[in-house]
Short mmCIF file of C-alpha atoms and ligand atoms in Angstrom, two decimals:
data_model
loop_
_atom_site.label_atom_id
_atom_site.label_comp_id
_atom_site.label_asym_id
_atom_site.label_seq_id
_atom_site.Cartn_x
_atom_site.Cartn_y
_atom_site.Cartn_z
CA UNK A 1 -2.17 16.39 12.91
CA UNK A 2 -1.12 15.23 16.36
CA UNK A 3 0.53 17.95 18.41
CA UNK A 4 2.93 15.63 20.18
CA UNK A 5 5.33 14.51 17.50
CA UNK A 6 8.74 12.93 17.98
CA UNK A 7 11.11 12.47 15.06
CA UNK A 8 13.53 9.59 14.72
CA UNK A 9 16.46 10.49 12.47
CA UNK A 10 17.52 7.49 10.44
CA UNK A 11 21.27 7.04 10.37
CA UNK A 12 21.01 3.59 8.84
CA UNK A 13 20.12 1.56 11.90
CA UNK A 14 18.35 -1.72 11.42
CA UNK A 15 16.30 -0.68 14.48
CA UNK A 16 14.87 2.63 13.17
CA UNK A 17 11.33 1.34 12.90
CA UNK A 18 11.62 -0.40 16.21
CA UNK A 19 12.53 2.89 17.90
CA UNK A 20 9.45 4.47 16.31
CA UNK A 21 7.35 1.56 17.61
CA UNK A 22 8.71 1.93 21.12
CA UNK A 23 7.94 5.63 21.15
CA UNK A 24 4.39 4.97 20.00
CA UNK A 25 4.01 2.42 22.77
CA UNK A 26 4.36 5.42 25.08
CA UNK A 27 1.38 6.95 23.25
CA UNK A 28 3.54 9.53 21.54
CA UNK A 29 3.25 9.84 17.78
CA UNK A 30 6.55 9.29 16.08
CA UNK A 31 7.94 9.34 12.56
CA UNK A 32 11.15 8.17 11.00
CA UNK A 33 12.84 10.84 8.86
CA UNK A 34 16.03 11.05 6.83
CA UNK A 35 19.08 12.06 8.81
CA UNK A 36 19.74 15.07 6.56
CA UNK A 37 16.38 16.77 7.14
CA UNK A 38 17.02 20.50 7.48
CA UNK A 39 16.70 22.42 10.72
CA UNK A 40 14.10 24.66 9.01
CA UNK A 41 11.94 21.65 8.16
CA UNK A 42 12.26 20.30 11.68
CA UNK A 43 11.22 23.68 13.02
CA UNK A 44 8.10 23.58 10.82
CA UNK A 45 7.21 20.10 12.03
CA UNK A 46 7.68 21.36 15.58
CA UNK A 47 8.49 18.04 17.28
CA UNK A 48 8.63 17.71 21.05
CA UNK A 49 11.80 15.67 20.76
CA UNK A 50 14.28 14.07 18.39
CA UNK A 51 15.92 10.65 18.60
CA UNK A 52 19.02 9.89 16.58
CA UNK A 53 19.07 6.22 15.62
CA UNK A 54 22.20 4.13 15.63
CA UNK A 55 23.93 3.22 12.39
CA UNK A 56 26.82 1.22 10.99
CA UNK A 57 29.10 4.21 10.23
CA UNK A 58 31.91 5.87 12.11
CA UNK A 59 31.63 9.64 12.54
CA UNK A 60 35.09 10.11 11.00
CA UNK A 61 34.27 8.36 7.73
CA UNK A 62 34.00 10.82 4.86
CA UNK A 63 30.60 9.51 3.87
CA UNK A 64 29.23 9.12 7.39
CA UNK A 65 25.64 10.36 7.59
CA UNK A 66 25.49 13.68 9.43
CA UNK A 67 22.68 15.90 10.59
CA UNK A 68 22.18 19.60 10.04
CA UNK A 69 24.20 21.01 12.99
CA UNK A 70 21.66 23.82 13.36
CA UNK A 71 19.29 21.17 14.76
CA UNK A 72 21.09 21.55 18.08
CA UNK A 73 20.24 25.27 18.19
CA UNK A 74 16.50 24.64 18.06
CA UNK A 75 16.36 23.83 21.76
CA UNK A 76 14.47 20.62 20.96
CA UNK A 77 15.55 17.71 23.19
CA UNK A 78 17.77 15.16 21.41
CA UNK A 79 18.48 11.59 22.47
CA UNK A 80 21.33 10.01 20.51
CA UNK A 81 21.47 6.22 20.45
CA UNK A 82 24.81 4.51 19.69
CA UNK A 83 26.05 6.18 16.47
CA UNK A 84 23.52 8.93 17.25
CA UNK A 85 25.26 9.57 20.57
CA UNK A 86 28.67 9.61 18.92
CA UNK A 87 27.45 12.07 16.30
CA UNK A 88 25.88 14.37 18.87
CA UNK A 89 29.04 14.37 21.00
CA UNK A 90 31.31 14.77 17.98
CA UNK A 91 29.25 17.69 16.64
CA UNK A 92 29.20 19.41 20.01
CA UNK A 93 32.93 19.08 20.71
CA UNK A 94 33.50 15.61 22.21
CA UNK A 95 36.05 13.05 20.99
CA UNK A 96 34.95 9.76 19.46
CA UNK A 97 37.49 7.01 18.78
CA UNK A 98 37.56 3.29 18.07
CA UNK A 99 36.95 1.18 21.18
CA UNK A 100 39.69 -1.29 22.19
CA UNK A 101 37.48 -4.04 20.82
CA UNK A 102 34.23 -3.99 18.92
CA UNK A 103 31.53 -4.66 21.47
CA UNK A 104 28.53 -6.71 20.49
CA UNK A 105 26.04 -8.27 22.86
CA UNK A 106 24.94 -7.97 26.44
CA UNK A 107 26.79 -5.76 28.92
CA UNK A 108 26.17 -4.66 32.50
CA UNK A 109 25.34 -1.00 32.82
CA UNK A 110 26.14 0.92 36.00
CA UNK A 111 24.23 4.13 36.39
CA UNK A 112 26.51 6.70 38.02
CA UNK A 113 24.22 9.71 37.79
CA UNK A 114 20.52 9.03 38.18
CA UNK A 115 19.62 12.10 36.19
CA UNK A 116 16.14 12.54 34.62
CA UNK A 117 16.96 10.02 31.91
CA UNK A 118 17.64 7.25 34.43
CA UNK A 119 14.94 8.10 36.94
CA UNK A 120 13.57 4.86 38.39
CA UNK A 121 16.24 2.86 36.57
CA UNK A 122 18.05 0.01 38.38
CA UNK A 123 21.63 1.03 39.38
CA UNK A 124 22.88 -2.13 37.69
CA UNK A 125 21.17 -3.73 34.69
CA UNK A 126 21.68 -5.53 31.41
CA UNK A 127 21.88 -3.56 28.18
CA UNK A 128 22.53 -4.48 24.55
CA UNK A 129 25.62 -3.03 22.91
CA UNK A 130 26.66 -3.06 19.28
CA UNK A 131 29.39 -0.59 18.41
CA UNK A 132 32.96 -0.18 17.23
CA UNK A 133 33.53 3.45 18.24
CA UNK A 134 32.80 5.06 21.55
CA UNK A 135 32.88 8.50 23.09
CA UNK A 136 36.29 8.91 24.73
CA UNK A 137 36.85 12.33 26.12
CA UNK A 138 34.03 14.72 26.34
CA UNK A 139 34.17 18.44 25.99
CA UNK A 140 33.55 20.14 29.33
CA UNK A 141 29.95 20.48 28.20
CA UNK A 142 29.06 16.82 28.71
CA UNK A 143 28.75 14.82 31.92
CA UNK A 144 28.75 11.02 32.04
CA UNK A 145 25.69 9.27 33.41
CA UNK A 146 26.56 5.57 33.17
CA UNK A 147 29.31 3.11 32.26
CA UNK A 148 29.99 -0.54 31.48
CA UNK A 149 33.23 -2.49 32.05
CA UNK A 150 34.47 -1.80 28.55
CA UNK A 151 32.73 1.48 27.87
CA UNK A 152 33.46 4.14 30.48
CA UNK A 153 31.10 6.63 28.86
CA UNK A 154 27.95 4.62 28.13
CA UNK A 155 25.53 7.53 28.64
CA UNK A 156 25.96 11.30 28.67
CA UNK A 157 24.09 14.53 29.08
CA UNK A 158 24.97 18.01 27.89
CA UNK A 159 25.28 20.56 30.68
CA UNK A 160 23.42 23.40 29.02
CA UNK A 161 21.50 21.88 26.07
CA UNK A 162 18.74 19.24 26.26
CA UNK A 163 21.00 16.69 24.57
CA UNK A 164 21.45 13.12 25.81
CA UNK A 165 23.33 10.15 24.46
CA UNK A 166 23.33 6.44 25.23
CA UNK A 167 25.79 4.00 23.74
CA UNK A 168 23.49 0.96 24.09
CA UNK A 169 20.18 0.16 22.40
CA UNK A 170 17.15 0.83 24.62
CA UNK A 171 14.75 -0.20 21.84
CA UNK A 172 15.66 -3.91 21.68
CA UNK A 173 14.20 -6.54 23.97
CA UNK A 174 17.71 -7.50 25.15
CA UNK A 175 17.75 -4.20 27.08
CA UNK A 176 15.00 -5.16 29.50
CA UNK A 177 14.52 -1.70 31.05
CA UNK A 178 15.04 0.22 27.80
CA UNK A 179 11.40 1.31 27.70
CA UNK A 180 11.94 3.21 30.96
CA UNK A 181 14.69 5.35 29.38
CA UNK A 182 12.52 6.19 26.41
CA UNK A 183 9.57 6.95 28.71
CA UNK A 184 11.77 9.23 30.85
CA UNK A 185 13.11 11.01 27.80
CA UNK A 186 9.66 11.51 26.31
CA UNK A 187 7.86 12.57 29.45
CA UNK A 188 10.44 14.26 31.66
CA UNK A 189 12.82 15.70 29.06
CA UNK A 190 10.49 16.39 26.13
CA UNK A 191 7.38 17.07 28.22
CA UNK A 192 5.17 14.74 26.17
CA UNK A 193 1.86 13.85 27.79
CA UNK A 194 1.20 10.69 25.80
CA UNK A 195 -1.87 11.82 23.87
CA UNK A 196 -1.49 9.50 20.89
CA UNK A 197 -4.38 7.07 21.10
CA UNK A 198 -6.15 5.05 18.47
CA UNK A 199 -9.34 6.93 19.31
CA UNK A 200 -7.61 10.26 18.60
CA UNK A 201 -6.31 8.80 15.38
CA UNK A 202 -9.83 7.79 14.33
CA UNK A 203 -11.26 11.23 15.04
CA UNK A 204 -8.47 13.05 13.22
CA UNK A 205 -8.44 10.68 10.26
CA UNK A 206 -12.20 10.83 9.81
CA UNK A 207 -11.87 14.64 9.51
CA UNK A 208 -8.94 14.35 7.09
CA UNK A 209 -10.80 11.85 4.87
CA UNK A 210 -13.91 14.05 4.78
CA UNK A 211 -11.83 17.09 3.90
CA UNK A 212 -9.97 15.21 1.17
CA UNK A 213 -12.90 13.57 -0.61
CA UNK A 214 -15.67 16.14 -0.20
CA UNK A 215 -18.80 14.75 -1.83
CA UNK A 216 -17.02 12.48 -4.33
CA UNK A 217 -17.11 8.70 -4.20
CA UNK A 218 -14.23 6.49 -3.09
CA UNK A 219 -13.60 3.02 -4.43
CA UNK A 220 -12.16 0.59 -1.94
CA UNK A 221 -10.91 -2.83 -2.98
CA UNK A 222 -11.38 -5.53 -0.35
CA UNK A 223 -9.02 -8.50 -0.48
CA UNK A 224 -10.13 -10.45 2.57
CA UNK A 225 -6.98 -9.26 4.37
CA UNK A 226 -6.68 -7.13 7.49
CA UNK A 227 -5.37 -3.91 5.95
CA UNK A 228 -8.03 -3.49 3.30
CA UNK A 229 -10.76 -4.43 5.79
CA UNK A 230 -9.59 -1.83 8.33
CA UNK A 231 -9.17 0.76 5.59
CA UNK A 232 -12.73 0.12 4.39
CA UNK A 233 -14.18 0.18 7.92
CA UNK A 234 -12.52 3.53 8.57
CA UNK A 235 -13.81 4.96 5.31
CA UNK A 236 -17.32 3.73 5.99
CA UNK A 237 -17.17 5.44 9.37
CA UNK A 238 -15.96 8.67 7.77
CA UNK A 239 -18.13 8.92 4.66
CA UNK A 240 -20.66 6.04 4.79
CA UNK A 241 -22.39 5.46 1.44
CA UNK A 242 -19.79 7.47 -0.49
CA UNK A 243 -17.55 4.39 -0.27
CA UNK A 244 -18.03 1.73 -2.92
CA UNK A 245 -16.33 -1.52 -1.90
CA UNK A 246 -15.31 -4.04 -4.53
CA UNK A 247 -14.36 -7.61 -3.69
CA UNK A 248 -13.21 -9.86 -6.49
CA UNK A 249 -13.58 -13.55 -5.72
CA UNK A 250 -10.85 -14.97 -7.92
CA UNK A 251 -11.61 -18.56 -6.88
CA UNK A 252 -8.24 -18.76 -5.11
CA UNK A 253 -9.64 -17.72 -1.73
CA UNK A 254 -9.73 -19.77 1.44
CA UNK A 255 -12.88 -21.49 2.65
CA UNK A 256 -15.48 -19.03 3.92
CA UNK A 257 -13.49 -15.93 2.94
CA UNK A 258 -16.03 -14.48 0.55
CA UNK A 259 -18.87 -15.05 3.03
CA UNK A 260 -16.90 -13.38 5.80
CA UNK A 261 -16.28 -10.29 3.68
CA UNK A 262 -19.89 -10.15 2.56
CA UNK A 263 -21.26 -10.64 6.04
CA UNK A 264 -18.90 -8.12 7.62
CA UNK A 265 -19.32 -5.34 5.12
CA UNK A 266 -22.74 -5.77 3.62
CA UNK A 267 -24.69 -7.08 6.61
CA UNK A 268 -22.83 -5.51 9.47
CA UNK A 269 -21.43 -2.21 8.17
CA UNK A 270 -24.25 -1.81 5.64
CA UNK A 271 -21.59 -0.81 3.14
CA UNK A 272 -22.13 -0.62 -0.60
CA UNK A 273 -20.29 -3.80 -1.56
CA UNK A 274 -20.03 -5.45 -4.98
CA UNK A 275 -18.90 -9.04 -4.89
CA UNK A 276 -17.59 -10.13 -8.28
CA UNK A 277 -17.61 -13.89 -8.80
CA UNK A 278 -14.79 -14.32 -11.27
CA UNK A 279 -13.45 -17.74 -10.41
CA UNK A 280 -14.11 -19.21 -13.85
CA UNK A 281 -12.43 -16.31 -15.56
CA UNK A 282 -9.26 -16.80 -13.50
CA UNK A 283 -9.25 -20.58 -13.88
CA UNK A 284 -9.59 -20.29 -17.64
CA UNK A 285 -6.64 -17.89 -17.78
CA UNK A 286 -4.56 -20.24 -15.62
CA UNK A 287 -5.26 -23.35 -17.63
CA UNK A 288 -2.09 -25.26 -18.49
CA UNK A 289 0.15 -22.77 -16.64
CA UNK A 290 2.63 -24.27 -14.18
CA UNK A 291 5.29 -21.58 -13.70
CA UNK A 292 4.72 -19.75 -10.37
CA UNK A 293 5.68 -16.29 -11.60
CA UNK A 294 3.53 -16.77 -14.67
CA UNK A 295 0.59 -17.68 -12.44
CA UNK A 296 1.17 -14.50 -10.40
CA UNK A 297 1.29 -12.35 -13.52
CA UNK A 298 -1.88 -13.82 -14.95
CA UNK A 299 -3.79 -13.42 -11.70
CA UNK A 300 -2.56 -9.83 -11.40
CA UNK A 301 -3.53 -9.00 -14.96
CA UNK A 302 -7.00 -10.56 -14.80
CA UNK A 303 -7.60 -8.88 -11.46
CA UNK A 304 -6.81 -5.44 -12.86
CA UNK A 305 -9.08 -6.02 -15.89
CA UNK A 306 -12.00 -7.06 -13.72
CA UNK A 307 -11.45 -4.36 -11.14
CA UNK A 308 -11.21 -1.71 -13.82
CA UNK A 309 -14.53 -2.75 -15.34
CA UNK A 310 -16.22 -2.80 -11.98
CA UNK A 311 -14.79 0.61 -11.06
CA UNK A 312 -15.93 2.12 -14.37
CA UNK A 313 -19.48 1.20 -13.49
CA UNK A 314 -19.40 3.38 -10.37
CA UNK A 315 -20.49 6.91 -11.22
CA UNK A 316 -18.65 9.85 -9.63
CA UNK A 317 -15.80 7.64 -8.48
CA UNK A 318 -12.86 9.93 -8.08
CA UNK A 319 -10.74 8.32 -5.37
CA UNK A 320 -9.20 4.91 -4.78
CA UNK A 321 -8.53 3.83 -1.20
CA UNK A 322 -5.46 1.76 -0.42
CA UNK A 323 -4.43 0.11 2.81
CA UNK A 324 -0.78 1.17 2.57
CA UNK A 325 0.95 0.92 5.96
CA UNK A 326 3.79 2.91 7.45
CA UNK A 327 6.49 0.26 6.89
CA UNK A 328 5.58 0.24 3.16
CA UNK A 329 5.85 4.01 3.05
CA UNK A 330 9.28 4.06 4.67
CA UNK A 331 10.61 1.20 2.63
CA UNK A 332 9.42 2.41 -0.71
CA UNK A 333 10.52 5.96 0.17
CA UNK A 334 14.06 4.88 1.09
CA UNK A 335 16.30 6.05 -1.69
CA UNK A 336 18.95 3.70 -3.04
CA UNK A 337 21.76 5.75 -1.60
CA UNK A 338 19.92 6.51 1.63
CA UNK A 339 21.47 5.11 4.78
CA UNK A 340 18.97 2.38 5.55
CA UNK A 341 19.18 -0.54 3.20
CA UNK A 342 15.91 -0.75 1.31
CA UNK A 343 14.57 -4.19 1.98
CA UNK A 344 11.18 -5.14 0.76
CA UNK A 345 9.58 -8.47 0.41
CA UNK A 346 6.75 -7.30 -1.76
CA UNK A 347 6.12 -9.33 -4.82
CA UNK A 348 2.58 -8.17 -4.61
CA UNK A 349 0.53 -8.58 -7.72
CA UNK A 350 -2.77 -7.41 -6.26
CA UNK A 351 -1.71 -3.79 -6.72
CA UNK A 352 -3.54 -1.50 -9.08
CA UNK A 353 -1.71 0.52 -11.70
CA UNK A 354 -1.66 4.31 -11.59
CA UNK A 355 -3.24 4.39 -15.07
CA UNK A 356 -6.63 3.77 -13.46
CA UNK A 357 -6.49 7.50 -12.97
CA UNK A 358 -7.84 7.76 -9.45
CA UNK A 359 -6.52 9.95 -6.71
CA UNK A 360 -5.36 7.88 -3.76
CA UNK A 361 -6.75 7.87 -0.24
CA UNK A 362 -4.37 6.10 2.15
CA UNK A 363 -5.70 6.52 5.67
CA UNK A 364 -3.38 3.90 7.24
CA UNK A 365 -0.13 5.40 5.97
CA UNK A 366 1.02 6.37 9.44
CA UNK A 367 0.32 3.06 11.17
CA UNK A 368 2.21 -0.10 11.98
CA UNK A 369 0.53 -3.48 11.58
CA UNK A 370 -0.31 -3.96 15.24
CA UNK A 371 -1.80 -0.46 15.35
CA UNK A 372 -3.94 -1.37 12.35
CA UNK A 373 -5.20 -4.38 14.29
CA UNK A 374 -6.01 -2.21 17.32
CA UNK A 375 -7.78 0.20 15.03
CA UNK A 376 -9.76 -2.67 13.49
CA UNK A 377 -10.96 -3.80 16.92
CA UNK A 378 -11.84 -0.22 17.83
CA UNK A 379 -13.88 0.08 14.63
CA UNK A 380 -15.80 -3.06 15.52
CA UNK A 381 -14.34 -5.50 13.00
CA UNK A 382 -14.67 -9.17 14.04
CA UNK A 383 -11.59 -10.76 15.63
CA UNK A 384 -11.57 -13.28 12.80
CA UNK A 385 -10.86 -10.49 10.36
CA UNK A 386 -8.48 -8.49 12.53
CA UNK A 387 -6.25 -11.40 13.51
CA UNK A 388 -6.17 -13.09 10.14
CA UNK A 389 -2.78 -14.33 9.00
CA UNK A 390 -1.50 -12.64 5.85
CA UNK A 391 -2.61 -14.24 2.62
CA UNK A 392 -0.83 -13.73 -0.69
CA UNK A 393 -2.56 -11.86 -3.51
CA UNK A 394 -2.50 -14.92 -5.83
CA UNK A 395 -4.01 -16.93 -2.98
CA UNK A 396 -4.31 -20.69 -3.17
CA UNK A 397 -2.93 -20.64 -6.72
CA UNK A 398 0.61 -20.55 -5.32
CA UNK A 399 -0.23 -23.27 -2.80
CA UNK A 400 -1.57 -25.63 -5.42
CA UNK A 401 1.74 -26.53 -6.97
CA UNK A 402 1.82 -26.88 -10.72
CA UNK A 403 -1.31 -26.37 -12.77
CA UNK A 404 -4.30 -25.01 -10.89
CA UNK A 405 -7.65 -26.73 -11.36
CA UNK A 406 -10.99 -26.34 -9.61
CA UNK A 407 -10.69 -29.88 -8.29
CA UNK A 408 -7.24 -29.38 -6.81
CA UNK A 409 -8.35 -26.10 -5.25
CA UNK A 410 -11.30 -27.84 -3.60
CA UNK A 411 -8.99 -30.50 -2.13
CA UNK A 412 -6.52 -27.91 -0.89
CA UNK A 413 -9.24 -25.71 0.59
CA UNK A 414 -10.58 -28.63 2.65
CA UNK A 415 -7.15 -29.56 3.98
CA UNK A 416 -6.33 -25.92 4.75
CA UNK A 417 -9.58 -25.43 6.66
CA UNK A 418 -8.98 -28.53 8.77
CA UNK A 419 -5.47 -27.36 9.64
CA UNK A 420 -6.56 -23.82 10.55
CA UNK A 421 -9.51 -25.07 12.60
CA UNK A 422 -7.25 -27.35 14.61
CA UNK A 423 -4.79 -24.49 15.14
CA UNK A 424 -7.60 -22.26 16.39
CA UNK A 425 -8.99 -24.96 18.68
CA UNK A 426 -5.57 -25.59 20.18
CA UNK A 427 -5.00 -21.86 20.77
CA UNK A 428 -2.05 -21.78 18.36
CA UNK A 429 -3.40 -19.57 15.59
CA UNK A 430 -2.64 -16.30 17.37
CA UNK A 431 0.76 -17.60 18.47
CA UNK A 432 1.89 -18.18 14.89
CA UNK A 433 2.47 -15.74 12.05
CA UNK A 434 1.27 -17.69 9.05
CA UNK A 435 -0.14 -21.17 8.61
CA UNK A 436 -1.50 -22.98 5.61
CA UNK A 437 -1.68 -26.21 3.64
CA UNK A 438 -0.01 -26.84 0.29
CA UNK A 439 -1.13 -29.43 -2.23
CA UNK A 440 1.91 -31.14 -3.70
CA UNK A 441 2.01 -32.63 -7.18
CA UNK A 442 3.22 -35.86 -5.63
CA UNK A 443 1.35 -39.14 -5.37
CA UNK A 444 2.47 -41.83 -3.03
CA UNK A 445 1.45 -45.29 -1.99
CA UNK A 446 -0.75 -45.88 1.04
CA UNK A 447 -3.09 -48.45 2.52
CA UNK A 448 -6.67 -47.81 3.41
CA UNK A 449 -8.80 -50.67 4.71
CA UNK A 450 -7.68 -53.65 2.68
CA UNK A 451 -6.72 -51.67 -0.35
CA UNK A 452 -3.62 -50.04 -1.66
CA UNK A 453 -3.96 -46.34 -2.48
CA UNK A 454 -1.95 -44.07 -4.72
CA UNK A 455 -2.96 -40.55 -3.79
CA UNK A 456 -1.94 -36.98 -3.13
CA UNK A 457 0.30 -35.42 -0.51
CA UNK A 458 -0.50 -32.33 1.52
CA UNK A 459 2.29 -30.34 3.18
CA UNK A 460 1.45 -28.17 6.12
CA UNK A 461 3.46 -25.04 6.80
CA UNK A 462 3.40 -22.93 9.93
CA UNK A 463 5.92 -20.18 10.70
CA UNK A 464 6.90 -17.61 13.29
CA UNK A 465 8.25 -14.32 12.07
CA UNK A 466 8.31 -10.62 12.91
CA UNK A 467 8.85 -9.25 9.44
CA UNK A 468 8.30 -12.13 6.97
CA UNK A 469 11.86 -11.55 5.69
CA UNK A 470 13.16 -14.36 7.84
CA UNK A 471 11.03 -17.02 9.49
CA UNK A 472 11.35 -20.08 11.64
CA UNK A 473 9.06 -23.08 11.38
CA UNK A 474 6.68 -23.28 14.33
CA UNK A 475 7.39 -25.97 16.86
CA UNK A 476 3.81 -27.15 17.04
CA UNK A 477 2.99 -29.85 19.60
CA UNK A 478 3.20 -33.36 18.17
CA UNK A 479 -0.30 -34.28 19.28
CA UNK A 480 -1.68 -31.27 17.40
CA UNK A 481 0.23 -32.30 14.26
CA UNK A 482 -1.08 -35.84 14.69
CA UNK A 483 -4.69 -34.61 14.93
CA UNK A 484 -4.26 -32.47 11.81
CA UNK A 485 -2.74 -35.33 9.85
CA UNK A 486 -5.44 -37.83 10.86
CA UNK A 487 -8.25 -35.39 10.17
CA UNK A 488 -6.93 -34.45 6.73
CA UNK A 489 -6.32 -38.03 5.64
CA UNK A 490 -9.71 -39.20 6.97
CA UNK A 491 -11.76 -36.34 5.66
CA UNK A 492 -10.15 -35.09 2.49
CA UNK A 493 -10.78 -37.40 -0.41
CA UNK A 494 -7.71 -38.05 -2.52
CA UNK A 495 -5.11 -37.35 0.18
CA UNK A 496 -3.27 -40.22 1.84
CA UNK A 497 -0.17 -38.49 3.22
CA UNK A 498 0.52 -35.32 5.25
CA UNK A 499 4.00 -33.91 5.82
CA UNK A 500 5.10 -31.01 8.04
CA UNK A 501 7.47 -28.45 6.53
CA UNK A 502 10.42 -27.88 8.87
CA UNK A 503 12.40 -25.47 6.72
CA UNK A 504 13.29 -22.01 7.91
CA UNK A 505 13.50 -18.91 5.73
CA UNK A 506 16.15 -18.48 4.46
CA UNK A 507 17.08 -20.70 2.71
CA UNK A 508 13.46 -21.76 2.04
CA UNK A 509 10.69 -19.21 1.51
CA UNK A 510 7.40 -19.17 3.38
CA UNK A 511 5.29 -20.03 0.36
CA UNK A 512 6.19 -23.05 -1.74
CA UNK A 513 5.93 -21.19 -5.02
P1 XMP B 1 7.87 -15.78 0.84
O1 XMP B 1 7.24 -16.96 0.24
O2 XMP B 1 8.55 -14.87 -0.16
O3 XMP B 1 6.67 -14.92 1.46
O4 XMP B 1 8.79 -16.11 1.98
C1 XMP B 1 6.80 -13.83 2.32
C2 XMP B 1 5.42 -13.27 2.56
O5 XMP B 1 4.89 -12.73 1.34
C3 XMP B 1 3.69 -13.39 1.00
N1 XMP B 1 3.68 -13.57 -0.45
C4 XMP B 1 2.94 -12.81 -1.28
N2 XMP B 1 2.07 -11.81 -1.05
N3 XMP B 1 1.64 -11.64 -3.35
C5 XMP B 1 1.42 -11.24 -2.08
O6 XMP B 1 0.58 -10.34 -1.88
C6 XMP B 1 2.51 -12.64 -3.68
O7 XMP B 1 2.69 -12.97 -4.84
C7 XMP B 1 3.18 -13.26 -2.59
N4 XMP B 1 4.09 -14.26 -2.50
C8 XMP B 1 4.38 -14.44 -1.18
C9 XMP B 1 3.72 -14.71 1.75
O8 XMP B 1 2.40 -15.24 1.96
C10 XMP B 1 4.42 -14.31 3.03
O9 XMP B 1 3.52 -13.70 3.93
#
């Protein structure tokens, strides 16, 4: 699709995706690929440049991930980062050996040769190092560009090939001018013009969707979340009435969620939307069930049954749209023995089984979450939808601890709405990653007026996280917490105590069930 492609070879770095993100921030389209991709395949993809990620290995280990050495003969610019630099130098005749001491953390970089790569770069600056080996002697074909106190060869360039290496990590925020190096590499070395824009993406994707689906109909499940909303909005733009949206209200949604979906898609986009009110069906199936995983399974199963029935009723439906994002693609594509550890949080039960027999349309497969949000804004989705915190497939069922009943859900929904409203009003919603209330199966003693009460407890949870794998509790201002607590206790019948969850993940999880 996009002519300006840059490939990031994955040598097992924890920062592979971050490198891809940084490249895209320069408006250059970028994809992460396996380190052992063949030179022929690279030639077909015709990238403007290649970046070798770092990685935990040492080039001399028998199992160290290598690249096809013919890559260097393609005359495509290569930037090796950390292990990537060592591999490039090693392959092209340099000597790599263990450093005197493993270096981890901040270091001061002195640029000794302000070559293209360091154009506009401060002569002295902070960089982030994390390595055990380093390039020691170089073949006569490399020249050094920069050094640190402990690493005499912290950046190199090949004299006759467009090959560069840097021992530090330009992609992390601890290297404050790292973006400049990537920008210099992309623009000056690779000749990229920075044509990757969300608008270009929309135009190209609209064409691709039209070509893929022809005159058939596409079913698109809406969950109330950002990804499915953006996916649906893009499809509606591409093929209008050929999209049939299905939203199943399982009764576990937050306050106003169903109305927001209906208003956005039916009233605003004029999309063909079926709203299935299935709350009673789900509640009946959940009756008496207290085990969290059991609740998830039941909700997943009932959802698939209902969705299947709804989909069957749509004539000519041939495709199913899914809001799969790029991180999901990389993570699920990572083979067990691939270099990057496959880490995935997904215990998603909202997924639909392949047996439904539809062909998939996944227009967001190449995007990161923040790009999806930008795309949503560009497509005219309301900010409320685009900036929504993630919400689990089983919804409030896993925030209503123990057995789920309509009454408990109503109590929880009220408390949750009060909390989120206060967060919005205080300008904290966008500063936090996920926030919600949990109804605990705990009664405690209180006083109200002259009387003694014995009522429920609500916990409020608010976290900061980049990847939802680890999370820190949000340090919300005390006066905000006080307002939330007072409002919940005053306005939600049956609640006389509010507690704030100050556990980080790990060892706790974000959800309580
Ligand atoms: P935990 O609780 O595992 O949550 O720290 C991490 C992220 O995953 C979400 N989550 C789920 N999402 N179905 C989902 O679609 C689920 O069953 C589920 N459980 C947790 C959670 O909200 C958080 O964003």
